Backbone as ProteinMPNN parsed JSONL, in Angstrom:
{"seq_chain_A": "MPNRSTEDPTPQEGTGPRVIDEQAVRIGSRIRALRRAHGLTLVQVAALTGLSHPFLSQLERGHARPSMVSLERIARALGSSQVELLAAADTERRRPGDTRPDILRASEGVRGPFAEGEARLLAHGARGFEPMEFVGANADPGDYYEHEEDEFIYVMRGSILADFADQGRFVLDAGDSIYYYGGTPHRWSALSDEGYHLFLVKQKGVDE", "coords_chain_A": {"N_chain_A": [[-143.272, -19.681, -26.176], [-140.302, -17.922, -26.695], [-137.653, -17.519, -24.269], [-135.863, -15.521, -24.548], [-135.302, -12.088, -24.203], [-136.259, -9.105, -25.874], [-136.125, -6.483, -25.038], [-134.583, -4.245, -25.278], [-134.182, -3.462, -28.047], [-131.859, -2.965, -30.675], [-131.85, -1.543, -33.503], [-130.206, -2.011, -36.672], [-128.056, 0.397, -38.214], [-129.71, 2.632, -40.348], [-131.942, 1.122, -40.651], [-135.297, 0.441, -39.58], [-137.272, -0.59, -36.692], [-138.487, -3.928, -36.925], [-141.248, -6.191, -37.4], [-141.301, -8.936, -35.215], [-142.454, -11.578, -35.213], [-145.523, -13.366, -36.009], [-146.643, -14.162, -33.608], [-145.63, -12.281, -31.753], [-146.907, -10.006, -32.723], [-149.607, -10.607, -32.192], [-149.64, -10.773, -29.383], [-148.859, -8.155, -28.778], [-151.006, -6.722, -29.897], [-153.08, -7.56, -28.254], [-152.306, -6.512, -25.783], [-152.431, -3.769, -26.396], [-155.203, -3.526, -26.9], [-156.28, -4.108, -24.363], [-155.122, -2.052, -22.859], [-156.31, 0.24, -24.02], [-158.967, -0.311, -23.434], [-158.967, 0.097, -20.725], [-158.632, 2.762, -20.678], [-156.091, 3.896, -20.656], [-153.001, 5.592, -21.298], [-149.932, 5.059, -23.139], [-147.863, 6.233, -21.724], [-148.918, 6.283, -19.141], [-149.147, 3.523, -18.59], [-146.464, 2.888, -18.688], [-145.583, 4.215, -16.401], [-146.919, 2.738, -14.451], [-145.773, 0.23, -14.694], [-143.023, 0.488, -14.713], [-141.626, 0.206, -17.005], [-140.211, 1.345, -20.112], [-141.634, 3.987, -22.111], [-141.048, 4.02, -24.963], [-140.336, 1.289, -25.338], [-142.735, -0.069, -24.694], [-144.349, 0.905, -26.716], [-143.11, -0.224, -28.986], [-143.515, -2.875, -28.342], [-146.333, -3.164, -28.487], [-146.663, -2.989, -31.204], [-145.549, -5.25, -32.153], [-142.817, -5.227, -32.477], [-141.062, -5.857, -30.525], [-140.27, -8.209, -27.943], [-141.466, -9.189, -24.791], [-139.801, -9.926, -21.644], [-140.546, -12.545, -19.252], [-140.816, -11.4, -16.756], [-141.356, -8.707, -17.356], [-143.737, -9.063, -18.759], [-145.387, -9.942, -16.723], [-145.538, -7.624, -15.134], [-146.883, -5.904, -16.893], [-149.272, -7.335, -17.261], [-150.414, -7.261, -14.665], [-150.809, -4.503, -14.397], [-152.804, -4.132, -16.235], [-154.919, -5.599, -15.312], [-154.911, -8.276, -15.965], [-153.389, -11.448, -16.797], [-150.298, -13.272, -17.117], [-150.663, -15.711, -18.492], [-153.044, -15.28, -19.87], [-152.34, -13.206, -21.589], [-150.379, -14.515, -23.064], [-152.013, -16.356, -24.263], [-153.136, -14.964, -26.307], [-151.467, -15.347, -28.383], [-152.031, -17.816, -29.325], [-152.057, -20.194, -31.82], [-154.166, -21.651, -32.714], [-156.652, -20.89, -34.435], [-160.045, -20.151, -35.203], [-162.287, -20.163, -37.959], [-164.629, -17.555, -38.817], [-167.981, -18.29, -37.946], [-167.557, -20.986, -37.59], [-168.732, -23.5, -35.758], [-168.158, -25.93, -34.67], [-167.565, -28.433, -32.104], [-164.777, -27.96, -29.953], [-162.034, -29.666, -29.071], [-159.733, -30.003, -26.418], [-156.842, -31.565, -25.578], [-155.272, -33.363, -22.807], [-152.557, -32.868, -22.865], [-152.348, -30.464, -24.102], [-152.963, -26.889, -24.499], [-152.488, -23.494, -23.591], [-149.932, -22.593, -21.42], [-148.699, -21.05, -18.427], [-147.305, -18.63, -16.048], [-149.481, -17.564, -13.418], [-150.965, -15.322, -11.294], [-149.828, -16.317, -8.182], [-149.033, -18.818, -8.954], [-149.281, -21.503, -11.315], [-150.859, -21.749, -14.469], [-153.155, -23.305, -16.797], [-154.673, -22.751, -19.822], [-157.89, -23.747, -20.821], [-159.078, -23.895, -23.323], [-158.975, -23.514, -26.882], [-157.905, -20.859, -29.071], [-160.32, -18.406, -30.198], [-162.791, -17.632, -27.786], [-165.682, -17.588, -25.619], [-165.422, -17.174, -22.933], [-162.922, -17.371, -20.31], [-161.659, -20.288, -19.479], [-159.733, -22.048, -17.1], [-157.259, -24.148, -15.53], [-155.638, -24.107, -12.393], [-152.782, -24.286, -10.445], [-151.059, -24.209, -7.331], [-148.958, -23.403, -4.488], [-148.523, -21.423, -2.734], [-147.856, -19.771, 0.288], [-147.791, -17.146, 0.828], [-149.971, -14.645, -0.111], [-149.444, -12.671, -1.969], [-149.763, -9.729, -4.089], [-152.888, -7.907, -4.425], [-155.2, -8.705, -7.02], [-157.086, -7.027, -9.509], [-159.745, -6.647, -11.708], [-161.962, -5.877, -14.461], [-163.684, -7.901, -15.17], [-166.056, -10.474, -14.226], [-165.519, -13.352, -12.085], [-165.062, -16.858, -11.43], [-164.424, -19.448, -9.124], [-163.628, -22.813, -8.503], [-162.763, -25.178, -6.124], [-160.754, -27.858, -6.599], [-158.861, -29.471, -5.341], [-157.231, -29.502, -2.155], [-156.952, -26.625, 0.075], [-157.797, -23.183, 0.3], [-157.168, -19.78, 1.344], [-159.191, -17.297, 0.58], [-158.95, -13.981, -0.146], [-160.61, -10.988, -0.098], [-160.122, -8.305, 0.368], [-161.698, -5.546, 1.84], [-164.088, -6.83, 1.616], [-164.07, -9.235, 2.783], [-162.632, -12.375, 4.061], [-162.238, -15.75, 3.189], [-162.314, -19.229, 3.905], [-161.812, -21.812, 1.703], [-162.522, -25.068, 0.832], [-161.872, -28.289, -0.774], [-164.283, -28.871, -3.235], [-165.754, -26.624, -2.653], [-166.913, -23.452, -3.911], [-166.685, -20.16, -5.393], [-168.019, -17.055, -6.468], [-167.252, -13.958, -7.812], [-167.558, -10.433, -8.395], [-166.662, -8.193, -11.112], [-164.077, -5.789, -10.547], [-163.598, -6.361, -7.931], [-161.154, -6.533, -5.481], [-158.804, -9.18, -5.174], [-157.136, -12.114, -3.944], [-155.32, -15.111, -3.169], [-154.235, -17.836, -1.022], [-152.398, -20.813, -0.108], [-153.465, -23.183, 2.375], [-152.168, -25.315, 3.404], [-149.283, -27.495, 3.143], [-149.633, -29.116, 0.957], [-150.652, -27.646, -1.097], [-152.834, -26.432, -3.724], [-155.459, -27.039, -6.142], [-157.178, -25.578, -8.623], [-160.197, -24.827, -10.455], [-160.861, -22.353, -12.664], [-162.868, -19.776, -13.927], [-163.027, -17.064, -15.991], [-164.773, -14.174, -16.871], [-165.164, -13.137, -20.253], [-163.2, -10.508, -21.469], [-162.059, -7.722, -23.157], [-162.279, -8.08, -26.654], [-160.035, -10.116, -28.517]], "CA_chain_A": [[-142.705, -18.343, -26.334], [-138.912, -17.95, -26.307], [-137.324, -16.798, -23.051], [-134.997, -14.398, -24.859], [-135.983, -10.798, -24.175], [-135.794, -8.079, -26.808], [-136.641, -5.253, -24.459], [-133.742, -3.136, -25.667], [-133.775, -3.736, -29.415], [-130.981, -1.978, -31.258], [-131.89, -1.737, -34.953], [-128.999, -1.659, -37.378], [-128.106, 1.743, -38.792], [-130.384, 2.718, -41.628], [-133.145, 0.283, -40.644], [-136.199, 0.667, -38.469], [-137.687, -1.829, -36.05], [-139.328, -4.786, -37.75], [-142.078, -7.151, -36.681], [-140.537, -10.14, -34.885], [-143.197, -12.681, -35.801], [-146.971, -13.236, -35.828], [-146.918, -14.304, -32.185], [-145.366, -10.99, -31.121], [-147.962, -9.083, -33.16], [-150.85, -10.935, -31.48], [-149.5, -10.36, -27.987], [-148.869, -6.696, -28.752], [-152.367, -6.257, -30.171], [-153.881, -7.829, -27.063], [-151.91, -5.524, -24.777], [-152.987, -2.48, -26.825], [-156.656, -3.549, -26.702], [-156.533, -4.006, -22.919], [-154.746, -0.695, -22.423], [-157.338, 1.178, -24.462], [-160.196, -0.609, -22.698], [-158.813, 0.691, -19.394], [-158.493, 4.204, -20.834], [-154.734, 4.266, -20.26], [-152.034, 5.935, -22.33], [-148.661, 4.347, -23.008], [-147.104, 6.883, -20.657], [-149.476, 5.828, -17.865], [-148.754, 2.122, -18.401], [-145.038, 2.917, -18.384], [-145.447, 4.601, -14.996], [-147.426, 1.639, -13.621], [-144.964, -0.981, -14.845], [-141.596, 0.755, -14.627], [-141.043, -0.042, -18.321], [-140.12, 2.591, -20.87], [-142.67, 4.301, -23.092], [-140.678, 3.511, -26.294], [-140.396, -0.182, -25.373], [-144.139, -0.468, -24.728], [-144.841, 1.224, -28.057], [-142.597, -1.259, -29.885], [-144.154, -4.132, -27.951], [-147.695, -3.18, -29.014], [-146.603, -3.122, -32.669], [-144.898, -6.504, -32.506], [-141.408, -4.972, -32.779], [-140.273, -6.287, -29.381], [-140.862, -9.304, -27.174], [-141.158, -8.936, -23.381], [-139.398, -11.016, -20.765], [-141.667, -12.975, -18.416], [-140.949, -10.411, -15.673], [-142.049, -7.543, -17.912], [-145.103, -9.464, -19.088], [-146.123, -9.969, -15.458], [-145.817, -6.235, -14.76], [-147.915, -5.392, -17.808], [-150.527, -8.034, -16.969], [-150.98, -6.72, -13.416], [-151.253, -3.125, -14.64], [-153.997, -4.16, -17.081], [-155.929, -6.473, -14.725], [-154.893, -9.545, -16.675], [-152.371, -12.377, -16.305], [-149.366, -13.69, -18.165], [-151.202, -16.796, -19.312], [-154.064, -14.714, -20.761], [-151.644, -12.478, -22.646], [-149.753, -15.522, -23.922], [-153.071, -17.026, -25.017], [-153.402, -14.168, -27.506], [-150.594, -15.856, -29.442], [-152.476, -19.171, -29.673], [-152.19, -20.325, -33.276], [-155.387, -22.407, -33.033], [-157.686, -19.906, -34.75], [-161.223, -20.695, -35.865], [-162.88, -19.273, -38.933], [-165.953, -17.05, -38.424], [-169.082, -19.193, -38.25], [-167.197, -22.369, -37.276], [-169.341, -23.815, -34.452], [-167.871, -27.306, -34.279], [-166.951, -28.587, -30.787], [-163.323, -27.822, -29.976], [-161.464, -30.51, -28.022], [-158.38, -29.719, -25.961], [-156.325, -32.742, -24.901], [-154.572, -33.132, -21.543], [-151.197, -32.385, -23.126], [-152.428, -29.21, -24.837], [-153.4, -25.716, -23.75], [-151.481, -22.487, -23.277], [-149.529, -22.652, -20.011], [-147.828, -19.958, -18.01], [-147.522, -18.136, -14.688], [-150.759, -16.894, -13.156], [-150.939, -14.939, -9.879], [-148.657, -16.877, -7.5], [-148.896, -20.217, -9.312], [-149.163, -21.86, -12.722], [-152.183, -21.973, -15.038], [-153.292, -23.839, -18.159], [-155.937, -22.339, -20.43], [-158.576, -24.978, -21.207], [-159.773, -23.759, -24.605], [-158.162, -22.978, -27.957], [-158.327, -19.734, -29.898], [-161.401, -17.52, -29.78], [-163.677, -18.253, -26.816], [-166.591, -16.643, -24.993], [-164.965, -16.942, -21.564], [-161.576, -17.898, -20.102], [-161.614, -21.393, -18.51], [-158.373, -22.495, -16.871], [-156.928, -24.82, -14.284], [-154.608, -23.329, -11.724], [-152.177, -24.989, -9.32], [-150.111, -23.395, -6.579], [-148.706, -23.816, -3.105], [-148.012, -20.211, -2.097], [-148.373, -19.376, 1.596], [-147.908, -15.69, 0.719], [-150.978, -14.375, -1.143], [-148.983, -11.704, -2.963], [-150.555, -8.511, -4.259], [-154.264, -8.064, -4.892], [-155.545, -8.526, -8.426], [-158.388, -6.364, -9.699], [-160.059, -6.497, -13.119], [-163.362, -5.525, -14.695], [-164.482, -9.088, -15.471], [-166.457, -11.384, -13.149], [-164.68, -14.555, -12.036], [-165.605, -17.978, -10.662], [-163.395, -20.418, -8.724], [-164.045, -24.074, -7.886], [-161.591, -25.833, -5.544], [-160.734, -29.294, -6.895], [-158.028, -30.152, -4.342], [-156.582, -28.623, -1.202], [-157.725, -25.551, 0.706], [-157.218, -21.851, 0.13], [-157.75, -18.624, 2.009], [-159.516, -16.308, -0.446], [-158.945, -12.667, 0.494], [-161.265, -9.988, -0.943], [-159.909, -7.001, 1.0], [-162.725, -5.174, 2.828], [-165.292, -7.644, 1.433], [-163.981, -10.44, 3.596], [-161.682, -13.455, 3.802], [-163.007, -16.992, 3.289], [-161.629, -20.497, 3.727], [-162.473, -22.652, 0.701], [-161.993, -26.421, 0.782], [-162.218, -29.042, -1.978], [-165.724, -28.927, -3.453], [-166.321, -25.289, -2.479], [-166.737, -22.534, -5.039], [-167.0, -18.772, -5.092], [-168.206, -16.179, -7.619], [-167.114, -12.564, -7.408], [-167.857, -9.52, -9.481], [-165.584, -7.358, -11.601], [-163.725, -4.669, -9.689], [-163.348, -6.834, -6.569], [-159.762, -6.927, -5.229], [-158.781, -10.568, -4.737], [-155.908, -12.887, -3.921], [-155.531, -16.306, -2.348], [-153.028, -18.531, -0.582], [-152.603, -22.191, 0.34], [-153.583, -23.368, 3.818], [-151.373, -26.48, 3.792], [-148.126, -27.722, 2.278], [-150.018, -29.852, -0.255], [-151.054, -26.696, -2.125], [-154.236, -26.453, -4.175], [-155.734, -27.208, -7.568], [-158.424, -24.838, -8.819], [-160.787, -24.606, -11.772], [-161.185, -20.933, -12.644], [-163.503, -19.253, -15.142], [-163.06, -15.605, -15.998], [-165.618, -13.581, -17.909], [-164.391, -12.603, -21.363], [-163.092, -9.064, -21.472], [-161.924, -7.101, -24.465], [-162.032, -9.042, -27.727], [-158.66, -10.165, -29.018]], "C_chain_A": [[-141.262, -18.364, -25.874], [-138.658, -17.126, -25.075], [-136.488, -15.561, -23.334], [-135.799, -13.112, -24.884], [-135.401, -9.884, -25.24], [-136.295, -6.726, -26.322], [-135.808, -4.043, -24.832], [-133.239, -3.367, -27.083], [-132.903, -2.617, -29.958], [-130.946, -2.188, -32.764], [-130.566, -1.345, -35.59], [-129.181, -0.295, -38.023], [-128.775, 1.708, -40.155], [-131.627, 1.857, -41.718], [-133.996, 0.636, -39.45], [-136.575, -0.652, -37.834], [-138.619, -2.628, -36.945], [-140.117, -5.74, -36.883], [-141.268, -8.425, -36.452], [-141.179, -11.365, -35.516], [-144.678, -12.478, -35.493], [-147.357, -13.328, -34.357], [-146.734, -12.979, -31.454], [-146.435, -9.971, -31.479], [-149.248, -9.338, -32.377], [-150.778, -10.516, -30.019], [-149.55, -8.848, -27.878], [-150.254, -6.128, -28.982], [-153.266, -6.448, -28.952], [-153.578, -6.819, -25.959], [-152.496, -4.155, -25.125], [-154.495, -2.423, -26.586], [-157.007, -3.403, -25.221], [-156.219, -2.606, -22.406], [-155.837, 0.31, -22.79], [-158.653, 0.956, -23.726], [-160.162, -0.004, -21.299], [-158.626, 2.205, -19.466], [-157.125, 4.718, -20.453], [-153.892, 4.635, -21.478], [-150.781, 5.086, -22.13], [-147.821, 4.932, -21.875], [-147.603, 6.42, -19.282], [-149.097, 4.377, -17.579], [-147.267, 2.038, -18.065], [-144.809, 3.253, -16.915], [-145.885, 3.471, -14.066], [-146.495, 0.435, -13.61], [-143.469, -0.76, -14.626], [-140.869, 0.447, -15.929], [-141.061, 1.254, -19.127], [-141.268, 2.73, -21.868], [-142.285, 3.779, -24.478], [-140.756, 1.981, -26.398], [-141.837, -0.653, -25.479], [-144.747, -0.204, -26.104], [-144.379, 0.166, -29.061], [-143.266, -2.6, -29.605], [-145.552, -4.229, -28.561], [-147.722, -3.362, -30.533], [-145.907, -4.403, -33.12], [-143.436, -6.357, -32.851], [-140.487, -5.39, -31.634], [-141.017, -7.405, -28.671], [-140.492, -9.111, -25.702], [-140.573, -10.165, -22.693], [-140.616, -11.418, -19.935], [-141.895, -11.991, -17.265], [-141.721, -9.192, -16.172], [-143.502, -7.868, -18.248], [-145.968, -9.508, -17.836], [-146.486, -8.557, -15.014], [-146.949, -5.652, -15.611], [-149.27, -6.013, -17.493], [-151.181, -7.465, -15.719], [-151.519, -5.31, -13.632], [-152.564, -3.092, -15.411], [-155.067, -5.116, -16.564], [-156.019, -7.812, -15.413], [-153.85, -10.454, -16.045], [-151.46, -12.752, -17.46], [-149.984, -14.732, -19.082], [-152.273, -16.284, -20.278], [-153.421, -13.914, -21.893], [-150.964, -13.442, -23.605], [-150.796, -16.227, -24.792], [-153.423, -16.261, -26.287], [-152.571, -14.66, -28.684], [-150.966, -17.267, -29.869], [-152.716, -19.258, -31.177], [-153.443, -21.083, -33.692], [-156.537, -21.433, -33.246], [-158.841, -20.564, -35.496], [-161.771, -19.668, -36.845], [-164.233, -18.772, -38.434], [-167.05, -18.02, -38.849], [-168.786, -20.649, -37.97], [-167.694, -22.688, -35.862], [-169.107, -25.26, -34.024], [-167.287, -27.361, -32.874], [-165.422, -28.57, -30.901], [-162.729, -28.589, -28.794], [-160.05, -30.063, -27.694], [-157.904, -30.91, -25.134], [-155.518, -32.366, -23.663], [-153.173, -32.558, -21.743], [-151.18, -31.022, -23.801], [-152.839, -28.065, -23.91], [-152.249, -24.778, -23.448], [-151.204, -22.519, -21.777], [-148.651, -21.461, -19.679], [-148.116, -19.548, -16.581], [-148.863, -17.425, -14.576], [-150.809, -16.615, -11.66], [-149.67, -15.518, -9.248], [-148.43, -18.341, -7.85], [-148.739, -20.409, -10.804], [-150.542, -22.212, -13.26], [-152.076, -22.623, -16.415], [-154.657, -23.441, -18.683], [-156.59, -23.556, -21.063], [-159.412, -24.853, -22.475], [-158.824, -23.144, -25.611], [-158.75, -21.669, -28.487], [-159.415, -18.858, -29.32], [-162.365, -18.265, -28.862], [-164.52, -17.181, -26.125], [-166.26, -16.337, -23.55], [-163.611, -17.624, -21.416], [-161.607, -19.018, -19.064], [-160.166, -21.845, -18.327], [-158.269, -23.307, -15.582], [-155.702, -24.145, -13.703], [-154.097, -24.116, -10.532], [-151.168, -24.075, -8.642], [-149.941, -23.935, -5.179], [-148.203, -22.631, -2.29], [-148.681, -19.944, -0.754], [-148.552, -17.859, 1.651], [-148.901, -15.37, -0.397], [-150.517, -13.403, -2.22], [-149.883, -10.478, -3.019], [-151.985, -8.842, -4.679], [-154.321, -7.919, -6.408], [-156.89, -7.818, -8.476], [-158.608, -6.171, -11.19], [-161.56, -6.304, -13.277], [-164.264, -6.738, -14.887], [-164.861, -9.859, -14.205], [-165.586, -12.638, -13.213], [-165.314, -15.595, -11.111], [-164.465, -18.947, -10.353], [-164.058, -21.626, -8.084], [-162.786, -24.779, -7.396], [-161.683, -27.332, -5.795], [-159.934, -30.082, -5.865], [-157.391, -29.119, -3.436], [-157.528, -27.592, -0.61], [-157.011, -24.226, 0.48], [-157.888, -20.844, 1.059], [-157.94, -17.569, 0.937], [-159.737, -14.958, 0.231], [-159.506, -11.637, -0.485], [-161.228, -8.607, -0.294], [-161.039, -6.699, 1.993], [-164.03, -5.936, 2.647], [-165.179, -9.006, 2.114], [-162.911, -11.425, 3.163], [-162.402, -14.764, 4.09], [-162.1, -18.204, 3.085], [-162.444, -21.341, 2.754], [-161.762, -24.0, 0.64], [-162.418, -27.102, -0.521], [-163.735, -29.199, -2.079], [-166.415, -27.593, -3.27], [-166.082, -24.454, -3.737], [-167.108, -21.129, -4.611], [-167.08, -17.979, -6.394], [-168.058, -14.75, -7.123], [-167.15, -11.664, -8.637], [-166.641, -8.683, -9.883], [-165.351, -6.165, -10.696], [-163.433, -5.071, -8.257], [-161.868, -7.187, -6.402], [-159.739, -8.362, -4.7], [-157.373, -11.156, -4.798], [-156.173, -14.11, -3.058], [-154.206, -16.965, -2.022], [-153.393, -19.922, -0.096], [-152.654, -22.257, 1.859], [-152.845, -24.614, 4.298], [-150.241, -26.662, 2.789], [-148.494, -28.435, 0.974], [-150.426, -28.922, -1.387], [-152.512, -26.85, -2.523], [-154.293, -26.622, -5.68], [-157.114, -26.61, -7.808], [-158.884, -24.92, -10.267], [-161.326, -23.184, -11.743], [-161.796, -20.538, -13.988], [-163.6, -17.744, -15.01], [-163.933, -15.13, -17.153], [-164.728, -12.995, -19.006], [-164.385, -11.094, -21.319], [-163.064, -8.523, -22.88], [-161.636, -8.167, -25.497], [-160.595, -8.949, -28.192], [-158.626, -9.657, -30.449]], "O_chain_A": [[-141.0, -18.791, -24.75], [-139.352, -16.138, -24.835], [-136.394, -14.659, -22.501], [-136.856, -13.047, -25.512], [-134.194, -9.888, -25.481], [-136.822, -5.929, -27.097], [-136.284, -2.914, -24.714], [-132.034, -3.459, -27.313], [-133.185, -1.442, -29.723], [-130.103, -2.935, -33.26], [-129.88, -0.446, -35.101], [-130.296, 0.12, -38.338], [-128.457, 0.873, -41.003], [-132.302, 1.852, -42.747], [-133.484, 1.079, -38.422], [-136.244, -1.715, -38.359], [-139.451, -2.053, -37.647], [-139.71, -6.064, -35.767], [-140.628, -8.936, -37.371], [-140.533, -12.102, -36.261], [-145.047, -11.531, -34.798], [-148.285, -12.654, -33.91], [-147.569, -12.593, -30.636], [-146.829, -9.162, -30.64], [-149.907, -8.393, -31.945], [-151.739, -9.968, -29.478], [-150.208, -8.31, -26.987], [-150.642, -5.156, -28.333], [-154.109, -5.602, -28.653], [-154.486, -6.332, -25.285], [-153.001, -3.457, -24.246], [-155.015, -1.406, -26.127], [-157.923, -2.661, -24.867], [-156.973, -2.046, -21.61], [-156.237, 1.131, -21.965], [-159.372, 1.91, -23.427], [-161.201, 0.366, -20.752], [-158.478, 2.861, -18.435], [-156.995, 5.847, -19.98], [-154.054, 4.06, -22.554], [-150.597, 4.472, -21.079], [-147.145, 4.197, -21.154], [-146.806, 6.192, -18.372], [-148.76, 4.039, -16.444], [-146.858, 1.211, -17.25], [-143.953, 2.657, -16.261], [-145.286, 3.271, -13.009], [-146.437, -0.299, -12.623], [-142.731, -1.714, -14.382], [-139.638, 0.425, -15.964], [-141.85, 2.155, -18.842], [-141.795, 1.747, -22.39], [-143.116, 3.145, -25.128], [-141.189, 1.444, -27.417], [-142.136, -1.547, -26.271], [-145.557, -0.99, -26.596], [-145.166, -0.288, -29.891], [-143.547, -3.366, -30.527], [-145.916, -5.276, -29.098], [-148.714, -3.845, -31.079], [-145.698, -4.619, -34.314], [-142.854, -7.258, -33.455], [-139.266, -5.288, -31.753], [-142.236, -7.53, -28.785], [-139.322, -8.891, -25.391], [-140.819, -11.298, -23.107], [-141.615, -10.698, -19.92], [-143.032, -11.774, -16.847], [-142.627, -8.703, -15.497], [-144.391, -7.041, -18.044], [-147.146, -9.154, -17.879], [-147.607, -8.313, -14.567], [-147.853, -4.992, -15.098], [-150.288, -5.322, -17.459], [-152.385, -7.212, -15.716], [-152.576, -4.964, -13.105], [-153.349, -2.153, -15.273], [-156.02, -5.421, -17.28], [-157.086, -8.424, -15.446], [-153.468, -10.259, -14.891], [-151.806, -12.574, -18.628], [-149.85, -14.652, -20.303], [-152.396, -16.8, -21.388], [-153.902, -13.941, -23.026], [-150.966, -13.222, -24.816], [-150.503, -16.643, -25.913], [-153.95, -16.84, -27.237], [-152.919, -14.424, -29.841], [-150.275, -17.857, -30.699], [-153.49, -18.48, -31.734], [-153.758, -21.157, -34.88], [-157.313, -21.18, -32.324], [-158.622, -21.441, -36.331], [-161.727, -18.463, -36.595], [-164.918, -19.486, -37.702], [-167.049, -18.512, -39.977], [-169.68, -21.486, -38.097], [-167.135, -22.196, -34.881], [-169.778, -25.759, -33.121], [-166.579, -26.437, -32.474], [-164.859, -29.113, -31.852], [-162.91, -28.193, -27.643], [-159.26, -29.776, -28.593], [-158.499, -31.227, -24.104], [-155.128, -31.212, -23.487], [-152.665, -31.841, -20.88], [-150.106, -30.474, -24.049], [-153.034, -28.25, -22.709], [-151.157, -25.22, -23.09], [-152.129, -22.479, -20.965], [-147.947, -20.931, -20.539], [-149.056, -20.049, -15.963], [-149.318, -16.773, -15.515], [-150.71, -17.534, -10.847], [-148.565, -15.247, -9.717], [-147.717, -19.042, -7.132], [-148.135, -19.579, -11.484], [-151.313, -22.898, -12.589], [-151.061, -22.511, -17.101], [-155.679, -23.749, -18.071], [-155.927, -24.32, -21.765], [-160.352, -25.621, -22.678], [-157.962, -22.344, -25.247], [-159.948, -21.417, -28.36], [-159.446, -18.592, -28.119], [-162.716, -19.412, -29.137], [-164.125, -16.017, -26.054], [-166.752, -15.356, -22.992], [-163.196, -18.375, -22.299], [-161.584, -18.729, -17.867], [-159.446, -22.008, -19.312], [-159.086, -23.167, -14.671], [-154.835, -23.669, -14.436], [-154.884, -24.564, -9.698], [-150.506, -23.269, -9.296], [-150.684, -24.812, -4.739], [-147.535, -22.812, -1.272], [-149.907, -19.893, -0.658], [-149.364, -17.35, 2.424], [-148.686, -15.791, -1.534], [-151.137, -13.32, -3.28], [-150.667, -10.227, -2.105], [-152.255, -9.915, -5.218], [-153.592, -7.124, -7.001], [-157.729, -7.991, -7.592], [-157.759, -5.597, -11.871], [-162.33, -6.537, -12.346], [-165.485, -6.62, -14.779], [-164.1, -9.899, -13.238], [-164.994, -12.949, -14.247], [-166.003, -15.26, -10.148], [-163.637, -19.233, -11.218], [-164.937, -21.489, -7.233], [-161.84, -24.959, -8.164], [-162.574, -28.002, -5.273], [-160.276, -31.221, -5.546], [-157.053, -28.015, -3.863], [-158.745, -27.677, -0.772], [-155.782, -24.158, 0.471], [-159.023, -21.035, 1.498], [-156.966, -17.005, 0.437], [-160.615, -14.82, 1.082], [-158.953, -11.434, -1.566], [-162.184, -7.837, -0.394], [-161.31, -7.503, 2.885], [-164.977, -5.737, 3.408], [-166.091, -9.829, 2.026], [-162.359, -11.334, 2.067], [-163.092, -14.889, 5.101], [-161.233, -18.208, 2.211], [-163.637, -21.558, 2.966], [-160.551, -24.066, 0.425], [-163.224, -26.56, -1.278], [-164.388, -29.61, -1.12], [-167.561, -27.437, -3.692], [-165.169, -24.723, -4.517], [-167.767, -20.933, -3.59], [-166.296, -18.209, -7.316], [-168.67, -14.371, -6.125], [-166.82, -12.073, -9.75], [-165.714, -8.492, -9.096], [-166.292, -5.596, -10.144], [-163.06, -4.226, -7.443], [-161.368, -8.058, -7.114], [-160.567, -8.723, -3.864], [-156.539, -10.739, -5.603], [-157.144, -14.14, -2.302], [-153.186, -16.695, -2.656], [-154.535, -20.186, 0.28], [-151.98, -21.493, 2.549], [-152.893, -24.935, 5.485], [-150.244, -26.056, 1.718], [-147.748, -28.365, -0.003], [-150.535, -29.363, -2.531], [-153.327, -27.343, -1.743], [-153.319, -26.384, -6.393], [-158.105, -27.086, -7.256], [-158.076, -25.063, -11.185], [-162.152, -22.846, -10.895], [-161.299, -20.921, -15.047], [-164.173, -17.217, -14.056], [-163.832, -15.632, -18.273], [-163.671, -12.429, -18.724], [-165.43, -10.464, -21.154], [-163.935, -8.826, -23.695], [-160.834, -9.068, -25.25], [-160.01, -7.869, -28.256], [-157.56, -9.614, -31.064]]}, "name": "protein", "num_of_chains": 1, "seq": "MPNRSTEDPTPQEGTGPRVIDEQAVRIGSRIRALRRAHGLTLVQVAALTGLSHPFLSQLERGHARPSMVSLERIARALGSSQVELLAAADTERRRPGDTRPDILRASEGVRGPFAEGEARLLAHGARGFEPMEFVGANADPGDYYEHEEDEFIYVMRGSILADFADQGRFVLDAGDSIYYYGGTPHRWSALSDEGYHLFLVKQKGVDE"}
């Protein structure tokens, strides 16, 4: 996804906004589906993100492309992540009824920021759940995330402090795992300078 932002598109006189490309349409459609699933209006999302109502409207129709900062704001407001929104633009689409095994090589997979680190989605196109690997070294846990889908984490390397607000804080070392239910506030941080490497599976939410 290009880094150039088109958050303030200025159409030429006599022309209206036009679709940027198929990728922008897919990302916009995914954002619209998530917004509607949460029962939010564009005005409400604008208030949550600090982005303008007109920009969000153009974004949902594929007439604008967000910067990574704006995408992060939108993702947090909708209980998602940048990498999941970017995954909506994955060009590896499967035809209905295609049940062949789908291999993803080590050099492939949608990559992008996730929480306080970096994630790689471990499946192409349409999928029944969101499997990803996640690496980070943040000592600051950042803000809590909260979404409707259940989630599972397995620690492959390092140690983390998993913070679930009033439901407790837990130290997880390599080989440990944790499953938590949708609606649970959560965040985590590294317990050493070496950081951590996680395998994370998120329940599938709204269909793309």
